[in-house]
PDB file of C-alpha atoms in Angstrom:
ATOM      1  CA  ALA A   6     100.619  92.344  93.013  1.00 75.00           C
ATOM      2  CA  GLN A   7     101.901  90.691  96.126  1.00 81.00           C
ATOM      3  CA  SER A   8     104.660  88.067  96.094  1.00 89.00           C
ATOM      4  CA  VAL A   9     106.559  85.978  98.609  1.00 94.00           C
ATOM      5  CA  THR A  10     110.032  84.475  98.375  1.00 96.00           C
ATOM      6  CA  GLN A  11     111.438  81.777 100.599  1.00 97.00           C
ATOM      7  CA  PRO A  12     115.087  81.584  99.545  1.00 96.00           C
ATOM      8  CA  ASP A  13     115.840  78.248 101.191  1.00 96.00           C
ATOM      9  CA  ILE A  14     114.229  75.183  99.622  1.00 95.00           C
ATOM     10  CA  HIS A  15     115.707  72.763 102.152  1.00 96.00           C
ATOM     11  CA  ILE A  16     117.234  73.228 105.580  1.00 97.00           C
ATOM     12  CA  THR A  17     118.735  70.505 107.743  1.00 97.00           C
ATOM     13  CA  VAL A  18     119.206  71.126 111.443  1.00 97.00           C
ATOM     14  CA  SER A  19     120.240  68.995 114.368  1.00 97.00           C
ATOM     15  CA  GLU A  20     117.732  68.328 117.090  1.00 97.00           C
ATOM     16  CA  GLY A  21     118.167  70.937 119.810  1.00 97.00           C
ATOM     17  CA  ALA A  22     119.750  73.460 117.489  1.00 97.00           C
ATOM     18  CA  SER A  23     118.147  76.751 116.565  1.00 97.00           C
ATOM     19  CA  LEU A  24     116.210  77.255 113.355  1.00 98.00           C
ATOM     20  CA  GLU A  25     115.605  80.320 111.219  1.00 98.00           C
ATOM     21  CA  LEU A  26     113.528  80.303 108.045  1.00 98.00           C
ATOM     22  CA  ARG A  27     113.665  83.286 105.754  1.00 98.00           C
ATOM     23  CA  CYS A  28     110.738  85.003 104.092  1.00 97.00           C
ATOM     24  CA  ASN A  29     110.749  88.118 101.942  1.00 96.00           C
ATOM     25  CA  TYR A  30     107.617  89.708 100.588  1.00 94.00           C
ATOM     26  CA  SER A  31     106.719  92.330  98.047  1.00 90.00           C
ATOM     27  CA  TYR A  32     103.665  94.503  98.506  1.00 82.00           C
ATOM     28  CA  GLY A  33     103.012  98.208  98.317  1.00 71.00           C
ATOM     29  CA  ALA A  34     101.270  98.617 101.649  1.00 74.00           C
ATOM     30  CA  THR A  35     101.653  96.778 104.936  1.00 72.00           C
ATOM     31  CA  PRO A  36     100.387  93.281 104.352  1.00 83.00           C
ATOM     32  CA  TYR A  37      99.157  90.597 106.670  1.00 89.00           C
ATOM     33  CA  LEU A  38     101.901  87.976 107.084  1.00 93.00           C
ATOM     34  CA  PHE A  39     101.537  84.354 108.068  1.00 94.00           C
ATOM     35  CA  TRP A  40     103.578  81.243 108.654  1.00 97.00           C
ATOM     36  CA  TYR A  41     101.989  77.837 108.101  1.00 97.00           C
ATOM     37  CA  VAL A  42     103.395  74.364 108.677  1.00 97.00           C
ATOM     38  CA  GLN A  43     102.477  71.271 106.691  1.00 94.00           C
ATOM     39  CA  SER A  44     103.513  67.957 108.167  1.00 90.00           C
ATOM     40  CA  PRO A  45     103.711  64.932 105.864  1.00 81.00           C
ATOM     41  CA  GLY A  46     100.246  63.951 104.687  1.00 76.00           C
ATOM     42  CA  GLN A  47      98.625  66.733 106.681  1.00 79.00           C
ATOM     43  CA  GLY A  48      96.844  69.963 105.904  1.00 84.00           C
ATOM     44  CA  LEU A  49      98.240  73.378 106.741  1.00 92.00           C
ATOM     45  CA  GLN A  50      98.374  74.579 110.319  1.00 93.00           C
ATOM     46  CA  LEU A  51      98.685  78.259 111.167  1.00 93.00           C
ATOM     47  CA  LEU A  52     101.783  78.891 113.292  1.00 96.00           C
ATOM     48  CA  LEU A  53     101.545  82.629 113.719  1.00 95.00           C
ATOM     49  CA  LYS A  54     100.501  85.862 112.036  1.00 92.00           C
ATOM     50  CA  TYR A  55     101.363  89.536 111.898  1.00 91.00           C
ATOM     51  CA  PHE A  56      98.712  92.169 111.297  1.00 86.00           C
ATOM     52  CA  SER A  57     100.025  95.254 113.068  1.00 83.00           C
ATOM     53  CA  GLY A  58     101.600  96.412 116.316  1.00 85.00           C
ATOM     54  CA  ASP A  59     104.460  94.555 117.964  1.00 88.00           C
ATOM     55  CA  THR A  60     106.806  93.373 115.236  1.00 91.00           C
ATOM     56  CA  LEU A  61     107.883  90.288 117.180  1.00 96.00           C
ATOM     57  CA  VAL A  62     105.041  87.799 117.237  1.00 96.00           C
ATOM     58  CA  GLN A  63     104.788  84.588 119.163  1.00 96.00           C
ATOM     59  CA  GLY A  64     103.125  81.516 117.770  1.00 96.00           C
ATOM     60  CA  ILE A  65     102.365  77.960 118.645  1.00 95.00           C
ATOM     61  CA  LYS A  66     104.910  75.185 119.162  1.00 94.00           C
ATOM     62  CA  GLY A  67     107.548  77.635 120.424  1.00 96.00           C
ATOM     63  CA  PHE A  68     107.894  79.536 117.148  1.00 97.00           C
ATOM     64  CA  GLU A  69     108.278  83.274 116.790  1.00 98.00           C
ATOM     65  CA  ALA A  70     108.669  85.611 113.830  1.00 98.00           C
ATOM     66  CA  GLU A  71     109.877  89.158 113.406  1.00 96.00           C
ATOM     67  CA  PHE A  72     108.455  91.633 110.914  1.00 94.00           C
ATOM     68  CA  LYS A  73     111.088  94.001 109.531  1.00 94.00           C
ATOM     69  CA  ARG A  74     109.518  96.584 107.280  1.00 91.00           C
ATOM     70  CA  SER A  75     112.854  98.005 106.125  1.00 91.00           C
ATOM     71  CA  GLN A  76     113.917  94.585 104.869  1.00 93.00           C
ATOM     72  CA  SER A  77     110.466  93.407 103.724  1.00 93.00           C
ATOM     73  CA  SER A  78     111.077  90.286 105.751  1.00 95.00           C
ATOM     74  CA  PHE A  79     109.177  88.064 108.138  1.00 97.00           C
ATOM     75  CA  ASN A  80     111.618  85.398 109.305  1.00 98.00           C
ATOM     76  CA  LEU A  81     110.520  82.485 111.445  1.00 98.00           C
ATOM     77  CA  ARG A  82     112.651  81.275 114.361  1.00 98.00           C
ATOM     78  CA  LYS A  83     112.709  78.557 116.951  1.00 98.00           C
ATOM     79  CA  PRO A  84     115.432  78.402 119.621  1.00 97.00           C
ATOM     80  CA  SER A  85     115.547  74.623 119.961  1.00 97.00           C
ATOM     81  CA  VAL A  86     114.205  72.280 117.304  1.00 97.00           C
ATOM     82  CA  HIS A  87     112.448  69.005 118.092  1.00 96.00           C
ATOM     83  CA  TRP A  88     112.294  66.014 115.764  1.00 95.00           C
ATOM     84  CA  SER A  89     108.568  66.660 115.353  1.00 94.00           C
ATOM     85  CA  ASP A  90     109.340  70.010 113.703  1.00 96.00           C
ATOM     86  CA  ALA A  91     110.386  68.214 110.530  1.00 96.00           C
ATOM     87  CA  ALA A  92     107.865  69.498 107.991  1.00 96.00           C
ATOM     88  CA  GLU A  93     107.304  71.953 105.159  1.00 96.00           C
ATOM     89  CA  TYR A  94     106.951  75.587 106.181  1.00 97.00           C
ATOM     90  CA  PHE A  95     105.144  78.172 104.106  1.00 97.00           C
ATOM     91  CA  CYS A  96     105.199  81.921 104.433  1.00 97.00           C
ATOM     92  CA  ALA A  97     102.148  83.717 103.082  1.00 94.00           C
ATOM     93  CA  VAL A  98     101.069  87.291 102.520  1.00 92.00           C
ATOM     94  CA  GLY A  99      97.572  88.698 102.366  1.00 86.00           C
ATOM     95  CA  ALA A 100      96.091  92.150 102.203  1.00 77.00           C
ATOM     96  CA  GLU A 101      92.657  93.566 102.777  1.00 72.00           C
ATOM     97  CA  ALA A 102      92.966  95.503  99.528  1.00 70.00           C
ATOM     98  CA  ALA A 103      93.395  92.171  97.737  1.00 70.00           C
ATOM     99  CA  GLY A 104      90.336  90.634  99.355  1.00 70.00           C
ATOM    100  CA  ASN A 105      92.518  88.881 101.932  1.00 74.00           C
ATOM    101  CA  LYS A 106      93.578  86.326  99.347  1.00 84.00           C
ATOM    102  CA  LEU A 107      96.780  84.604 100.383  1.00 89.00           C
ATOM    103  CA  THR A 108      99.877  84.365  98.226  1.00 91.00           C
ATOM    104  CA  PHE A 109     102.240  81.634  99.335  1.00 94.00           C
ATOM    105  CA  GLY A 110     105.978  81.336  99.113  1.00 95.00           C
ATOM    106  CA  GLY A 111     107.536  78.246  97.602  1.00 95.00           C
ATOM    107  CA  GLY A 112     108.041  76.611 100.979  1.00 96.00           C
ATOM    108  CA  THR A 113     111.062  75.433 102.958  1.00 97.00           C
ATOM    109  CA  ARG A 114     111.418  71.778 103.841  1.00 96.00           C
ATOM    110  CA  VAL A 115     113.024  71.262 107.245  1.00 97.00           C
ATOM    111  CA  LEU A 116     114.821  68.040 108.058  1.00 97.00           C
ATOM    112  CA  VAL A 117     115.823  67.352 111.654  1.00 97.00           C
ATOM    113  CA  LYS A 118     118.875  65.203 112.363  1.00 96.00           C
ATOM    114  CA  PRO A 119     118.974  63.234 115.608  1.00 91.00           C
TER     115      PRO A 119
ATOM    116  CA  SER B  29      89.724  77.745 114.980  1.00 67.00           C
ATOM    117  CA  ALA B  30      87.257  76.026 112.678  1.00 76.00           C
ATOM    118  CA  VAL B  31      86.915  72.324 112.103  1.00 89.00           C
ATOM    119  CA  ILE B  32      87.064  71.785 108.363  1.00 94.00           C
ATOM    120  CA  SER B  33      86.522  68.461 106.669  1.00 95.00           C
ATOM    121  CA  GLN B  34      86.971  67.440 103.064  1.00 96.00           C
ATOM    122  CA  LYS B  35      85.636  64.492 101.137  1.00 97.00           C
ATOM    123  CA  PRO B  36      87.091  62.417  99.657  1.00 97.00           C
ATOM    124  CA  SER B  37      90.475  62.456 101.359  1.00 95.00           C
ATOM    125  CA  ARG B  38      92.013  60.883  98.286  1.00 96.00           C
ATOM    126  CA  ASP B  39      90.956  59.397  94.973  1.00 97.00           C
ATOM    127  CA  ILE B  40      92.393  57.847  91.855  1.00 98.00           C
ATOM    128  CA  CYS B  41      90.483  58.787  88.731  1.00 97.00           C
ATOM    129  CA  GLN B  42      90.605  58.019  85.040  1.00 97.00           C
ATOM    130  CA  ARG B  43      91.410  60.772  82.598  1.00 97.00           C
ATOM    131  CA  GLY B  44      88.388  62.408  81.062  1.00 97.00           C
ATOM    132  CA  THR B  45      86.212  61.947  84.135  1.00 97.00           C
ATOM    133  CA  SER B  46      85.197  64.503  86.770  1.00 98.00           C
ATOM    134  CA  LEU B  47      85.510  64.546  90.530  1.00 98.00           C
ATOM    135  CA  THR B  48      83.606  66.687  92.999  1.00 98.00           C
ATOM    136  CA  ILE B  49      85.330  67.567  96.257  1.00 98.00           C
ATOM    137  CA  GLN B  50      83.296  68.628  99.251  1.00 98.00           C
ATOM    138  CA  CYS B  51      84.331  71.038 101.984  1.00 97.00           C
ATOM    139  CA  GLN B  52      82.327  71.254 105.208  1.00 97.00           C
ATOM    140  CA  VAL B  53      82.910  73.753 108.047  1.00 95.00           C
ATOM    141  CA  ASP B  54      81.531  73.477 111.564  1.00 94.00           C
ATOM    142  CA  SER B  55      80.540  77.152 111.719  1.00 90.00           C
ATOM    143  CA  GLN B  56      79.238  79.801 109.352  1.00 89.00           C
ATOM    144  CA  VAL B  57      81.915  81.639 107.408  1.00 87.00           C
ATOM    145  CA  THR B  58      81.687  84.255 104.708  1.00 84.00           C
ATOM    146  CA  MET B  59      84.826  83.592 102.749  1.00 87.00           C
ATOM    147  CA  MET B  60      85.903  80.204 101.474  1.00 93.00           C
ATOM    148  CA  PHE B  61      88.823  79.538  99.172  1.00 94.00           C
ATOM    149  CA  TRP B  62      90.012  76.657  97.035  1.00 97.00           C
ATOM    150  CA  TYR B  63      93.736  76.001  96.492  1.00 96.00           C
ATOM    151  CA  ARG B  64      95.748  73.563  94.431  1.00 97.00           C
ATOM    152  CA  GLN B  65      99.067  72.122  95.543  1.00 94.00           C
ATOM    153  CA  GLN B  66     100.834  70.313  92.746  1.00 94.00           C
ATOM    154  CA  PRO B  67     103.379  67.622  93.698  1.00 90.00           C
ATOM    155  CA  GLY B  68     106.329  69.165  95.501  1.00 87.00           C
ATOM    156  CA  GLN B  69     104.967  72.669  94.953  1.00 90.00           C
ATOM    157  CA  SER B  70     103.459  75.456  96.977  1.00 91.00           C
ATOM    158  CA  LEU B  71      99.782  76.402  97.117  1.00 93.00           C
ATOM    159  CA  THR B  72      98.082  78.289  94.328  1.00 95.00           C
ATOM    160  CA  LEU B  73      94.707  79.918  94.775  1.00 94.00           C
ATOM    161  CA  ILE B  74      92.085  78.613  92.351  1.00 97.00           C
ATOM    162  CA  ALA B  75      89.090  80.699  93.348  1.00 95.00           C
ATOM    163  CA  THR B  76      87.222  82.498  96.087  1.00 93.00           C
ATOM    164  CA  ALA B  77      83.760  81.133  96.876  1.00 92.00           C
ATOM    165  CA  ASN B  78      81.255  83.458  98.488  1.00 84.00           C
ATOM    166  CA  GLN B  79      77.763  82.377  99.392  1.00 82.00           C
ATOM    167  CA  GLY B  80      75.114  83.760  97.110  1.00 79.00           C
ATOM    168  CA  SER B  81      77.401  84.848  94.303  1.00 81.00           C
ATOM    169  CA  GLU B  82      79.507  83.383  91.542  1.00 87.00           C
ATOM    170  CA  ALA B  83      82.979  82.237  92.483  1.00 92.00           C
ATOM    171  CA  THR B  84      85.849  84.519  91.562  1.00 93.00           C
ATOM    172  CA  TYR B  85      88.604  82.714  89.672  1.00 95.00           C
ATOM    173  CA  GLU B  86      92.292  83.513  89.600  1.00 94.00           C
ATOM    174  CA  SER B  87      94.265  83.907  86.442  1.00 94.00           C
ATOM    175  CA  GLY B  88      94.804  80.547  84.775  1.00 95.00           C
ATOM    176  CA  PHE B  89      91.704  78.916  86.245  1.00 97.00           C
ATOM    177  CA  VAL B  90      88.294  78.854  84.543  1.00 96.00           C
ATOM    178  CA  ILE B  91      84.812  77.933  85.633  1.00 96.00           C
ATOM    179  CA  ASP B  92      84.354  75.270  82.964  1.00 97.00           C
ATOM    180  CA  LYS B  93      87.315  73.335  84.324  1.00 97.00           C
ATOM    181  CA  PHE B  94      86.777  74.023  88.032  1.00 98.00           C
ATOM    182  CA  PRO B  95      83.091  74.734  88.700  1.00 96.00           C
ATOM    183  CA  ILE B  96      82.414  75.709  92.313  1.00 96.00           C
ATOM    184  CA  SER B  97      79.232  75.731  94.327  1.00 94.00           C
ATOM    185  CA  ARG B  98      78.588  77.549  97.601  1.00 94.00           C
ATOM    186  CA  PRO B  99      75.004  76.804  98.583  1.00 92.00           C
ATOM    187  CA  ASN B 100      75.294  78.004 102.200  1.00 92.00           C
ATOM    188  CA  LEU B 101      77.710  79.435 104.746  1.00 92.00           C
ATOM    189  CA  THR B 102      79.141  76.084 105.863  1.00 94.00           C
ATOM    190  CA  PHE B 103      79.597  74.132 102.636  1.00 95.00           C
ATOM    191  CA  SER B 104      81.269  74.340  99.250  1.00 96.00           C
ATOM    192  CA  THR B 105      82.190  71.984  96.426  1.00 97.00           C
ATOM    193  CA  LEU B 106      84.916  72.095  93.808  1.00 98.00           C
ATOM    194  CA  THR B 107      84.629  69.940  90.701  1.00 98.00           C
ATOM    195  CA  VAL B 108      87.666  69.039  88.643  1.00 98.00           C
ATOM    196  CA  SER B 109      86.274  68.409  85.180  1.00 98.00           C
ATOM    197  CA  ASN B 110      87.556  66.398  82.246  1.00 97.00           C
ATOM    198  CA  MET B 111      90.624  65.423  84.208  1.00 97.00           C
ATOM    199  CA  SER B 112      94.079  64.842  82.823  1.00 97.00           C
ATOM    200  CA  PRO B 113      97.218  63.614  84.607  1.00 96.00           C
ATOM    201  CA  GLU B 114      98.287  67.258  84.988  1.00 96.00           C
ATOM    202  CA  ASP B 115      95.383  67.698  87.421  1.00 97.00           C
ATOM    203  CA  SER B 116      97.015  65.306  89.877  1.00 97.00           C
ATOM    204  CA  SER B 117      97.399  67.489  92.967  1.00 97.00           C
ATOM    205  CA  ILE B 118      96.243  68.081  96.476  1.00 95.00           C
ATOM    206  CA  TYR B 119      93.178  70.296  96.563  1.00 97.00           C
ATOM    207  CA  LEU B 120      92.575  72.253  99.742  1.00 96.00           C
ATOM    208  CA  CYS B 121      89.742  74.414 100.913  1.00 96.00           C
ATOM    209  CA  SER B 122      90.191  77.156 103.453  1.00 95.00           C
ATOM    210  CA  VAL B 123      87.968  79.499 105.391  1.00 93.00           C
ATOM    211  CA  GLU B 124      88.644  82.986 106.573  1.00 87.00           C
ATOM    212  CA  TYR B 125      87.711  84.391 109.935  1.00 77.00           C
ATOM    213  CA  ARG B 126      86.875  88.038 110.332  1.00 70.00           C
ATOM    214  CA  HIS B 127      86.620  88.838 114.019  1.00 66.00           C
ATOM    215  CA  LYS B 128      88.545  91.787 115.471  1.00 66.00           C
ATOM    216  CA  ASP B 129      92.200  90.796 115.474  1.00 63.00           C
ATOM    217  CA  ARG B 130      91.521  87.663 113.438  1.00 63.00           C
ATOM    218  CA  VAL B 131      90.778  89.510 110.239  1.00 66.00           C
ATOM    219  CA  GLY B 132      92.299  87.708 107.296  1.00 71.00           C
ATOM    220  CA  GLU B 133      93.189  84.547 109.245  1.00 82.00           C
ATOM    221  CA  GLN B 134      92.661  81.443 107.115  1.00 89.00           C
ATOM    222  CA  TYR B 135      92.258  77.877 108.271  1.00 91.00           C
ATOM    223  CA  PHE B 136      92.706  74.930 105.970  1.00 94.00           C
ATOM    224  CA  GLY B 137      91.022  71.614 105.491  1.00 94.00           C
ATOM    225  CA  PRO B 138      93.080  68.406 105.391  1.00 94.00           C
ATOM    226  CA  GLY B 139      93.116  68.348 101.596  1.00 95.00           C
ATOM    227  CA  THR B 140      92.035  65.904  98.886  1.00 96.00           C
ATOM    228  CA  ARG B 141      94.839  64.037  97.174  1.00 96.00           C
ATOM    229  CA  LEU B 142      93.845  63.419  93.551  1.00 97.00           C
ATOM    230  CA  THR B 143      95.713  61.127  91.187  1.00 97.00           C
ATOM    231  CA  VAL B 144      94.652  60.999  87.557  1.00 97.00           C
ATOM    232  CA  THR B 145      95.735  58.008  85.494  1.00 96.00           C
TER     233      THR B 145
END
C-alpha cells in the first residue's frame, strides 16, 4: 500500500524568504507524485507533478519540486514567498497499479509573515 | 484543465436526513473520484465512480452510507445517508485525465461543506 508523510504540520515564513515543504512517500515501484495547494475556502489546485524523466519539475506560481528516489522524497520549494502563498499544501502519491487513486499526506499549513 | 462544479457549495442538515451532492464536469472523463476532508484533516478517498459500473469503495466506506451514481461521462452524485454530526466534512469530487503525459492527473471540484446538527 502506498503512503505519504508530510513531517511539518505548520511552517511560518517571512514574505520574500524561501520555502521548502517536505514529503516522503512509501511505495514499491515508482509512483506518480503530486503537490496540491488549498487556499482558505477553496478546492485543491494542482501545483506540479512528477511522472518520470527529469527529477526536478517546475510548476505554477513559481514552485518547483525534486524527486529523490534514494530518499523516497518529493520536496516542494519556492525561492521567494509571497503573502498569497499562505495556504495548506498537500503531497499526494498515485500509481497506475493502484488504479491511479491518490493517497494524500496530512498537509502542511504555511503562514506568511509580512 | 477541466471545469468542475459541485452543488450545493455548502449545507446544514439535521441528523438522520440525507444529502445528495452533485458533481458536473465540462468534458467527458472516464474516472471520477469522491473524497472526504474532515475538519482540519487531509483528504480520504471514499470511492471511485466509473460510468456504467458500480462504484468501488475504499475500506471504511460502504454503499449503504454513501451511494454513488454515475449516469454519464460528465456527471456523478454522492449521497450521504442517515447523517450524523461525524459526517460533517468537506466532500470533494475529482476527475482524472488520461492523455499522454497527463496520465493520472486529477483535478478537483470546489467542494461541498456539510455541517450536520
